[in-house]
Amino acid sequence: MAITKTVHKWERIVPVRFARAPHDTDPTISSGTYDANAPEPDDRGFLPHTFGGAVLPVGLDEAVAAAARPETRVRLIRMDMENTGQLFVTSSNAGIFDITLPAAGAALPSTKEMMVKLRAVTSGTANLEVHFGSIGGPIIHRMEVSVNPLIDVRVVAHVPTINGAAFPNPATPGVAFPAQSTRNNASIQTMISNANLIYFPYGIRLNLDAAIDRVGVIALTNQGMVDDLTEFNQMTTLNRVASAINAYFVPQIANPTAPGNANTPINLVAGVATSAIGSPTTYGLFIADWTVSFQSIAHEIGHLFNIVNDPTNTFLHINTTPDPAIPGTGRVNRFDTISRRRLMWAFTGIRLGNNPPAEPNRAAHNLPFRDDVGYGNNQPGGMLTIKQLNNDKSDLEMAEVRRTAARLP
């Protein structure tokens, strides 16, 4: 009788890794709301990128004096090493970014999780390098830092009156949806301002016009409701401003009376948008009254900026293939923690079984993953991909949003 023995020839040692730092001072906190000074490193994949590891996006407003620029923070976590091992960090090019924490020449603390802060100097890329033993000791890990100069994007907000047949609002029996959004100007301004928390590290700044357009009137099928299957282009011609994001705030985005899968119930679609590249004369976005999440408008602006960036048009979202009968969804083809950290994840909720029963296929994907992917319980992420992985057609999102933003039609 033969005796077999398994031989392990290779084992990957990971001394340290980089991760998002949601808290300003506490490196042990791994989850928190979106923060322009705490971007998500693109740490996907197993093959090296440049010198290996993650890529961190940092936004740069060159109009702000260098000393007054905000610090960008990232966590450094010991993985396969003792806490007592002395670690130091340096910038491979102080002309691109300076390290502000720890102090120059000082060692990192002897803890598992450590905070590193840096300040952008000029646009470009350089490496945050981790040294063992001394400031000049061997480099055991590197993270590429991409400092991105700002591209300012004009946003024009519209709050049109939508006339049509009165449609009953189930939340208020006997009362139809209003013809015009009930949002006030301050809430719209806050939504756009907060979306910059996601886009600023990638070098995009959304600038909302001070005057919000509330004078447009259009007749659609249902009062206060846009059918995103058939009425999108009709709406985006209203008071359109060229070379700007035209954002329409409406009571509802739905088609609850259509037959079969074309039926889109109310309070299901938070927002919808089309690509400025694919639809250069009609691109725009809608946001429904029932959502208050600025992540929703950031996600729709991602569509307008032409991501998911898939040259074969296979993906509508990072995790779904297009299905004309079910707007915004389709066959679910990926469901993992990294995908759910990305801005273009399709579902607002993490536990898909909690979605409305009109789409029962989603309940099958209520998998036992943890609910928190780093942005709070049941909250989706805001990461745009920076790297190019050969087997992922949806990569290079940062490059695509910057390219599209720089040449809006």
GROMACS .gro file of C-alpha atoms in nm:
model
  409
    1MET     CA    1   0.000   0.000   0.000
    2ALA     CA    2   0.147   0.333  -0.106
    3ILE     CA    3   0.171   0.613   0.149
    4THR     CA    4   0.113   0.960   0.007
    5LYS     CA    5   0.221   1.285   0.160
    6THR     CA    6   0.111   1.633   0.059
    7VAL     CA    7   0.402   1.870   0.003
    8HIS     CA    8   0.350   2.245   0.020
    9LYS     CA    9   0.617   2.405  -0.192
   10TRP     CA   10   0.514   2.769  -0.170
   11GLU     CA   11   0.369   2.990   0.098
   12ARG     CA   12   0.307   3.361   0.058
   13ILE     CA   13   0.414   3.572   0.354
   14VAL     CA   14   0.232   3.904   0.392
   15PRO     CA   15   0.416   4.109   0.655
   16VAL     CA   16   0.180   4.410   0.636
   17ARG     CA   17  -0.111   4.538   0.431
   18PHE     CA   18  -0.280   4.874   0.373
   19ALA     CA   19  -0.651   4.943   0.434
   20ARG     CA   20  -0.898   5.231   0.449
   21ALA     CA   21  -0.887   5.444   0.767
   22PRO     CA   22  -1.243   5.558   0.847
   23HIS     CA   23  -1.150   5.720   1.181
   24ASP     CA   24  -0.924   6.023   1.196
   25THR     CA   25  -0.711   5.903   1.489
   26ASP     CA   26  -0.799   5.542   1.576
   27PRO     CA   27  -0.639   5.284   1.341
   28THR     CA   28  -0.832   4.996   1.500
   29ILE     CA   29  -1.162   5.118   1.352
   30SER     CA   30  -1.230   4.945   1.020
   31SER     CA   31  -1.572   5.085   0.925
   32GLY     CA   32  -1.719   5.432   0.893
   33THR     CA   33  -1.889   5.673   0.658
   34TYR     CA   34  -1.744   5.808   0.333
   35ASP     CA   35  -1.459   6.055   0.381
   36ALA     CA   36  -1.264   6.242   0.113
   37ASN     CA   37  -0.953   6.212   0.330
   38ALA     CA   38  -0.993   5.837   0.382
   39PRO     CA   39  -1.025   5.684   0.035
   40GLU     CA   40  -1.040   5.312  -0.036
   41PRO     CA   41  -0.710   5.164  -0.159
   42ASP     CA   42  -0.749   4.950  -0.469
   43ASP     CA   43  -0.602   4.632  -0.322
   44ARG     CA   44  -0.762   4.378  -0.553
   45GLY     CA   45  -0.584   4.081  -0.700
   46PHE     CA   46  -0.284   3.869  -0.612
   47LEU     CA   47  -0.032   3.970  -0.875
   48PRO     CA   48   0.198   4.270  -0.819
   49HIS     CA   49   0.098   4.615  -0.937
   50THR     CA   50   0.415   4.818  -0.999
   51PHE     CA   51   0.588   4.714  -0.677
   52GLY     CA   52   0.296   4.514  -0.541
   53GLY     CA   53   0.014   4.591  -0.303
   54ALA     CA   54  -0.252   4.858  -0.322
   55VAL     CA   55  -0.300   5.191  -0.501
   56LEU     CA   56  -0.431   5.487  -0.299
   57PRO     CA   57  -0.610   5.778  -0.476
   58VAL     CA   58  -0.550   6.128  -0.338
   59GLY     CA   59  -0.727   6.439  -0.464
   60LEU     CA   60  -0.527   6.760  -0.513
   61ASP     CA   61  -0.676   7.110  -0.515
   62GLU     CA   62  -0.381   7.308  -0.648
   63ALA     CA   63  -0.551   7.637  -0.555
   64VAL     CA   64  -0.503   7.552  -0.185
   65ALA     CA   65  -0.165   7.638  -0.037
   66ALA     CA   66   0.048   7.328   0.019
   67ALA     CA   67   0.062   7.364   0.399
   68ALA     CA   68  -0.317   7.400   0.419
   69ARG     CA   69  -0.400   7.091   0.216
   70PRO     CA   70  -0.580   6.815   0.405
   71GLU     CA   71  -0.403   6.502   0.521
   72THR     CA   72  -0.499   6.174   0.359
   73ARG     CA   73  -0.491   5.879   0.594
   74VAL     CA   74  -0.450   5.503   0.553
   75ARG     CA   75  -0.417   5.213   0.797
   76LEU     CA   76  -0.112   4.987   0.802
   77ILE     CA   77  -0.187   4.644   0.947
   78ARG     CA   78   0.064   4.381   1.057
   79MET     CA   79  -0.033   4.045   0.912
   80ASP     CA   80   0.253   3.794   0.938
   81MET     CA   81   0.486   3.967   1.181
   82GLU     CA   82   0.517   4.046   1.551
   83ASN     CA   83   0.401   4.381   1.686
   84THR     CA   84   0.748   4.440   1.829
   85GLY     CA   85   0.912   4.449   1.486
   86GLN     CA   86   1.013   4.811   1.422
   87LEU     CA   87   0.858   4.967   1.111
   88PHE     CA   88   0.925   5.297   0.939
   89VAL     CA   89   0.755   5.460   0.637
   90THR     CA   90   0.900   5.686   0.369
   91SER     CA   91   0.787   5.853   0.048
   92SER     CA   92   0.976   5.746  -0.261
   93ASN     CA   93   0.932   6.101  -0.393
   94ALA     CA   94   0.866   6.380  -0.144
   95GLY     CA   95   0.797   6.606  -0.441
   96ILE     CA   96   0.471   6.413  -0.495
   97PHE     CA   97   0.362   6.365  -0.132
   98ASP     CA   98   0.498   6.416   0.219
   99ILE     CA   99   0.438   6.189   0.517
  100THR     CA  100   0.294   6.382   0.811
  101LEU     CA  101   0.238   6.087   1.048
  102PRO     CA  102   0.455   5.943   1.190
  103ALA     CA  103   0.694   6.233   1.236
  104ALA     CA  104   1.002   6.237   1.015
  105GLY     CA  105   1.239   5.957   1.114
  106ALA     CA  106   1.008   5.817   1.384
  107ALA     CA  107   0.908   5.453   1.405
  108LEU     CA  108   0.548   5.339   1.383
  109PRO     CA  109   0.392   5.221   1.710
  110SER     CA  110   0.438   4.861   1.824
  111THR     CA  111   0.074   4.772   1.760
  112LYS     CA  112  -0.103   4.550   1.510
  113GLU     CA  113  -0.286   4.842   1.342
  114MET     CA  114  -0.115   5.176   1.275
  115MET     CA  115  -0.216   5.509   1.125
  116VAL     CA  116  -0.020   5.673   0.842
  117LYS     CA  117  -0.102   6.021   0.710
  118LEU     CA  118   0.032   6.201   0.406
  119ARG     CA  119  -0.016   6.534   0.227
  120ALA     CA  120  -0.021   6.586  -0.150
  121VAL     CA  121   0.243   6.818  -0.295
  122THR     CA  122   0.188   6.790  -0.670
  123SER     CA  123   0.017   6.556  -0.915
  124GLY     CA  124   0.180   6.228  -1.008
  125THR     CA  125   0.255   5.888  -0.857
  126ALA     CA  126   0.502   5.782  -0.591
  127ASN     CA  127   0.529   5.498  -0.341
  128LEU     CA  128   0.461   5.482   0.030
  129GLU     CA  129   0.734   5.243   0.141
  130VAL     CA  130   0.745   5.032   0.458
  131HIS     CA  131   1.095   4.968   0.599
  132PHE     CA  132   1.188   4.709   0.858
  133GLY     CA  133   1.428   4.778   1.144
  134SER     CA  134   1.531   5.134   1.058
  135ILE     CA  135   1.444   5.424   0.830
  136GLY     CA  136   1.700   5.288   0.584
  137GLY     CA  137   1.617   4.924   0.641
  138PRO     CA  138   1.487   4.679   0.383
  139ILE     CA  139   1.156   4.762   0.217
  140ILE     CA  140   0.901   4.494   0.302
  141HIS     CA  141   0.598   4.651   0.129
  142ARG     CA  142   0.500   4.939  -0.096
  143MET     CA  143   0.175   5.113  -0.184
  144GLU     CA  144   0.146   5.330  -0.491
  145VAL     CA  145  -0.006   5.674  -0.423
  146SER     CA  146  -0.183   5.841  -0.717
  147VAL     CA  147  -0.219   6.218  -0.662
  148ASN     CA  148  -0.494   6.347  -0.892
  149PRO     CA  149  -0.542   6.715  -0.983
  150LEU     CA  150  -0.905   6.829  -0.969
  151ILE     CA  151  -1.136   6.838  -1.269
  152ASP     CA  152  -1.430   7.067  -1.193
  153VAL     CA  153  -1.765   6.943  -1.325
  154ARG     CA  154  -2.069   7.169  -1.346
  155VAL     CA  155  -2.395   7.026  -1.209
  156VAL     CA  156  -2.734   7.182  -1.285
  157ALA     CA  157  -3.026   7.066  -1.069
  158HIS     CA  158  -3.380   7.055  -1.207
  159VAL     CA  159  -3.699   7.005  -1.005
  160PRO     CA  160  -3.961   6.981  -1.284
  161THR     CA  161  -4.337   6.961  -1.256
  162ILE     CA  162  -4.452   6.630  -1.410
  163ASN     CA  163  -4.815   6.634  -1.518
  164GLY     CA  164  -5.012   6.322  -1.607
  165ALA     CA  165  -5.273   6.088  -1.465
  166ALA     CA  166  -5.282   6.099  -1.085
  167PHE     CA  167  -5.121   5.788  -0.940
  168PRO     CA  168  -5.208   5.677  -0.584
  169ASN     CA  169  -4.931   5.678  -0.327
  170PRO     CA  170  -4.972   5.366  -0.111
  171ALA     CA  171  -4.799   5.543   0.177
  172THR     CA  172  -5.083   5.799   0.187
  173PRO     CA  173  -5.410   5.625   0.088
  174GLY     CA  174  -5.634   5.847  -0.119
  175VAL     CA  175  -5.352   6.091  -0.197
  176ALA     CA  176  -5.168   6.085  -0.530
  177PHE     CA  177  -4.799   6.143  -0.579
  178PRO     CA  178  -4.728   6.516  -0.604
  179ALA     CA  179  -4.642   6.652  -0.948
  180GLN     CA  180  -4.315   6.804  -0.822
  181SER     CA  181  -4.045   6.681  -0.587
  182THR     CA  182  -4.083   6.798  -0.229
  183ARG     CA  183  -3.706   6.830  -0.178
  184ASN     CA  184  -3.585   7.174  -0.080
  185ASN     CA  185  -3.279   7.341  -0.227
  186ALA     CA  186  -3.066   7.281   0.082
  187SER     CA  187  -3.116   6.904   0.066
  188ILE     CA  188  -3.013   6.899  -0.301
  189GLN     CA  189  -2.704   7.105  -0.227
  190THR     CA  190  -2.612   6.870   0.058
  191MET     CA  191  -2.654   6.564  -0.163
  192ILE     CA  192  -2.417   6.700  -0.428
  193SER     CA  193  -2.168   6.827  -0.171
  194ASN     CA  194  -2.157   6.488   0.002
  195ALA     CA  195  -2.109   6.305  -0.329
  196ASN     CA  196  -1.776   6.488  -0.346
  197LEU     CA  197  -1.664   6.285  -0.044
  198ILE     CA  198  -1.654   5.990  -0.283
  199TYR     CA  199  -1.521   6.162  -0.595
  200PHE     CA  200  -1.263   6.406  -0.456
  201PRO     CA  201  -0.982   6.147  -0.408
  202TYR     CA  202  -1.015   6.056  -0.776
  203GLY     CA  203  -0.969   6.420  -0.878
  204ILE     CA  204  -1.334   6.504  -0.953
  205ARG     CA  205  -1.522   6.796  -0.795
  206LEU     CA  206  -1.894   6.847  -0.855
  207ASN     CA  207  -1.993   7.215  -0.859
  208LEU     CA  208  -2.368   7.273  -0.827
  209ASP     CA  209  -2.513   7.591  -0.977
  210ALA     CA  210  -2.646   7.815  -0.701
  211ALA     CA  211  -2.975   7.861  -0.885
  212ILE     CA  212  -3.189   7.543  -0.889
  213ASP     CA  213  -3.432   7.520  -1.181
  214ARG     CA  214  -3.793   7.470  -1.067
  215VAL     CA  215  -3.977   7.611  -1.367
  216GLY     CA  216  -3.988   7.318  -1.611
  217VAL     CA  217  -4.327   7.155  -1.683
  218ILE     CA  218  -4.373   6.836  -1.885
  219ALA     CA  219  -4.659   6.593  -1.947
  220LEU     CA  220  -4.577   6.224  -1.893
  221THR     CA  221  -4.793   5.916  -1.837
  222ASN     CA  222  -4.828   5.951  -1.460
  223GLN     CA  223  -4.818   6.255  -1.237
  224GLY     CA  224  -4.486   6.301  -1.063
  225MET     CA  225  -4.347   5.977  -1.209
  226VAL     CA  226  -4.080   5.907  -1.472
  227ASP     CA  227  -4.089   5.575  -1.655
  228ASP     CA  228  -3.718   5.512  -1.699
  229LEU     CA  229  -3.789   5.264  -1.979
  230THR     CA  230  -3.971   5.501  -2.213
  231GLU     CA  231  -3.959   5.859  -2.078
  232PHE     CA  232  -3.593   5.915  -1.993
  233ASN     CA  233  -3.491   6.103  -2.308
  234GLN     CA  234  -3.815   6.299  -2.309
  235MET     CA  235  -3.732   6.431  -1.963
  236THR     CA  236  -3.364   6.508  -2.017
  237THR     CA  237  -3.444   6.756  -2.296
  238LEU     CA  238  -3.615   6.980  -2.038
  239ASN     CA  239  -3.418   7.302  -1.974
  240ARG     CA  240  -3.099   7.118  -2.068
  241VAL     CA  241  -2.761   7.285  -2.008
  242ALA     CA  242  -2.472   7.180  -2.233
  243SER     CA  243  -2.141   7.043  -2.100
  244ALA     CA  244  -2.290   6.986  -1.755
  245ILE     CA  245  -2.449   6.712  -1.551
  246ASN     CA  246  -2.824   6.774  -1.566
  247ALA     CA  247  -2.967   6.618  -1.248
  248TYR     CA  248  -3.346   6.583  -1.220
  249PHE     CA  249  -3.510   6.538  -0.879
  250VAL     CA  250  -3.850   6.373  -0.915
  251PRO     CA  251  -4.111   6.214  -0.686
  252GLN     CA  252  -4.088   5.866  -0.841
  253ILE     CA  253  -3.896   5.661  -1.097
  254ALA     CA  254  -4.124   5.368  -1.173
  255ASN     CA  255  -4.361   5.193  -1.410
  256PRO     CA  256  -4.592   5.002  -1.174
  257THR     CA  257  -4.864   4.926  -1.429
  258ALA     CA  258  -4.654   4.761  -1.701
  259PRO     CA  259  -4.705   4.387  -1.758
  260GLY     CA  260  -4.464   4.115  -1.654
  261ASN     CA  261  -4.099   4.188  -1.587
  262ALA     CA  262  -4.129   4.538  -1.733
  263ASN     CA  263  -4.319   4.637  -1.419
  264THR     CA  264  -4.104   4.855  -1.192
  265PRO     CA  265  -4.276   4.910  -0.857
  266ILE     CA  266  -4.262   5.240  -0.674
  267ASN     CA  267  -3.989   5.300  -0.415
  268LEU     CA  268  -3.761   5.048  -0.586
  269VAL     CA  269  -3.545   5.261  -0.819
  270ALA     CA  270  -3.352   5.526  -0.624
  271GLY     CA  271  -3.189   5.673  -0.933
  272VAL     CA  272  -3.114   5.614  -1.298
  273ALA     CA  273  -2.864   5.765  -1.542
  274THR     CA  274  -2.716   5.723  -1.889
  275SER     CA  275  -2.359   5.751  -2.010
  276ALA     CA  276  -2.231   6.081  -2.151
  277ILE     CA  277  -2.025   5.871  -2.393
  278GLY     CA  278  -2.301   5.636  -2.505
  279SER     CA  279  -2.576   5.903  -2.511
  280PRO     CA  280  -2.391   6.228  -2.578
  281THR     CA  281  -2.702   6.439  -2.649
  282THR     CA  282  -2.945   6.300  -2.391
  283TYR     CA  283  -2.729   6.193  -2.094
  284GLY     CA  284  -2.847   6.291  -1.748
  285LEU     CA  285  -2.969   6.143  -1.423
  286PHE     CA  286  -3.282   6.120  -1.208
  287ILE     CA  287  -3.307   6.083  -0.831
  288ALA     CA  288  -3.634   5.977  -0.664
  289ASP     CA  289  -3.768   6.142  -0.351
  290TRP     CA  290  -3.767   5.827  -0.140
  291THR     CA  291  -3.387   5.802  -0.129
  292VAL     CA  292  -3.181   6.030   0.090
  293SER     CA  293  -2.846   5.859   0.028
  294PHE     CA  294  -2.584   6.070  -0.146
  295GLN     CA  295  -2.420   5.739  -0.241
  296SER     CA  296  -2.715   5.693  -0.478
  297ILE     CA  297  -2.642   6.011  -0.672
  298ALA     CA  298  -2.267   5.932  -0.672
  299HIS     CA  299  -2.351   5.590  -0.817
  300GLU     CA  300  -2.569   5.739  -1.091
  301ILE     CA  301  -2.302   5.995  -1.174
  302GLY     CA  302  -2.071   5.695  -1.213
  303HIS     CA  303  -2.298   5.567  -1.489
  304LEU     CA  304  -2.295   5.913  -1.647
  305PHE     CA  305  -1.914   5.907  -1.635
  306ASN     CA  306  -1.932   5.584  -1.838
  307ILE     CA  307  -1.860   5.319  -1.579
  308VAL     CA  308  -1.873   5.024  -1.538
  309ASN     CA  309  -1.597   5.064  -1.794
  310ASP     CA  310  -1.655   4.746  -1.995
  311PRO     CA  311  -1.555   4.763  -2.364
  312THR     CA  312  -1.778   4.464  -2.448
  313ASN     CA  313  -2.088   4.617  -2.280
  314THR     CA  314  -2.135   4.298  -2.081
  315PHE     CA  315  -2.187   4.474  -1.748
  316LEU     CA  316  -2.443   4.735  -1.654
  317HIS     CA  317  -2.325   4.725  -1.294
  318ILE     CA  318  -2.016   4.564  -1.150
  319ASN     CA  319  -2.219   4.260  -1.044
  320THR     CA  320  -2.497   4.229  -1.304
  321THR     CA  321  -2.541   4.176  -1.675
  322PRO     CA  322  -2.793   4.399  -1.854
  323ASP     CA  323  -3.155   4.284  -1.876
  324PRO     CA  324  -3.384   4.522  -2.066
  325ALA     CA  325  -3.688   4.376  -1.892
  326ILE     CA  326  -3.558   4.460  -1.545
  327PRO     CA  327  -3.400   4.807  -1.540
  328GLY     CA  328  -3.072   4.825  -1.355
  329THR     CA  329  -3.044   4.456  -1.273
  330GLY     CA  330  -3.018   4.135  -1.474
  331ARG     CA  331  -2.834   3.813  -1.400
  332VAL     CA  332  -2.620   3.842  -1.089
  333ASN     CA  333  -2.271   3.723  -1.180
  334ARG     CA  334  -2.048   3.821  -0.887
  335PHE     CA  335  -2.107   3.853  -0.516
  336ASP     CA  336  -1.799   3.910  -0.305
  337THR     CA  337  -1.674   4.151  -0.043
  338ILE     CA  338  -1.451   4.345  -0.283
  339SER     CA  339  -1.728   4.394  -0.540
  340ARG     CA  340  -1.961   4.521  -0.268
  341ARG     CA  341  -1.700   4.780  -0.169
  342ARG     CA  342  -1.720   4.933  -0.519
  343LEU     CA  343  -1.933   5.235  -0.610
  344MET     CA  344  -2.095   5.056  -0.903
  345TRP     CA  345  -2.234   4.764  -0.702
  346ALA     CA  346  -2.595   4.739  -0.817
  347PHE     CA  347  -2.788   4.700  -0.494
  348THR     CA  348  -2.828   4.955  -0.217
  349GLY     CA  349  -2.897   4.679   0.034
  350ILE     CA  350  -2.636   4.416   0.114
  351ARG     CA  351  -2.882   4.148   0.222
  352LEU     CA  352  -3.058   4.106  -0.110
  353GLY     CA  353  -3.347   3.911   0.040
  354ASN     CA  354  -3.464   4.238   0.197
  355ASN     CA  355  -3.541   4.388  -0.141
  356PRO     CA  356  -3.906   4.418  -0.254
  357PRO     CA  357  -4.067   4.086  -0.353
  358ALA     CA  358  -4.127   4.206  -0.708
  359GLU     CA  359  -3.783   4.065  -0.791
  360PRO     CA  360  -3.781   3.731  -0.609
  361ASN     CA  361  -3.466   3.617  -0.790
  362ARG     CA  362  -3.269   3.848  -0.562
  363ALA     CA  363  -3.367   3.653  -0.249
  364ALA     CA  364  -3.159   3.359  -0.370
  365HIS     CA  365  -2.850   3.574  -0.322
  366ASN     CA  366  -2.910   3.645   0.046
  367LEU     CA  367  -2.578   3.479   0.127
  368PRO     CA  368  -2.424   3.461   0.473
  369PHE     CA  369  -2.160   3.728   0.412
  370ARG     CA  370  -2.098   3.992   0.672
  371ASP     CA  371  -2.314   4.299   0.623
  372ASP     CA  372  -2.046   4.562   0.679
  373VAL     CA  373  -1.791   4.604   0.399
  374GLY     CA  374  -1.632   4.907   0.564
  375TYR     CA  375  -1.890   5.186   0.536
  376GLY     CA  376  -2.137   5.101   0.810
  377ASN     CA  377  -2.390   4.824   0.856
  378ASN     CA  378  -2.569   4.738   0.533
  379GLN     CA  379  -2.407   5.029   0.347
  380PRO     CA  380  -2.248   4.991   0.001
  381GLY     CA  381  -1.898   5.113  -0.073
  382GLY     CA  382  -1.751   5.396  -0.277
  383MET     CA  383  -1.436   5.251  -0.436
  384LEU     CA  384  -1.348   5.311  -0.800
  385THR     CA  385  -1.095   5.071  -0.947
  386ILE     CA  386  -0.751   5.205  -1.037
  387LYS     CA  387  -0.560   4.893  -1.136
  388GLN     CA  388  -0.599   4.684  -1.448
  389LEU     CA  389  -0.644   4.314  -1.378
  390ASN     CA  390  -0.617   4.118  -1.702
  391ASN     CA  391  -0.922   3.901  -1.632
  392ASP     CA  392  -1.154   4.178  -1.514
  393LYS     CA  393  -1.319   4.375  -1.793
  394SER     CA  394  -1.459   4.634  -1.553
  395ASP     CA  395  -1.129   4.791  -1.445
  396LEU     CA  396  -0.966   5.135  -1.480
  397GLU     CA  397  -1.272   5.319  -1.342
  398MET     CA  398  -1.068   5.613  -1.213
  399ALA     CA  399  -0.913   5.668  -1.555
  400GLU     CA  400  -1.256   5.649  -1.719
  401VAL     CA  401  -1.433   5.898  -1.490
  402ARG     CA  402  -1.150   6.146  -1.533
  403ARG     CA  403  -1.149   6.102  -1.910
  404THR     CA  404  -1.527   6.150  -1.936
  405ALA     CA  405  -1.543   6.439  -1.689
  406ALA     CA  406  -1.276   6.625  -1.884
  407ARG     CA  407  -1.483   6.617  -2.205
  408LEU     CA  408  -1.852   6.624  -2.114
  409PRO     CA  409  -2.047   6.698  -2.436
   0.00000   0.00000   0.00000
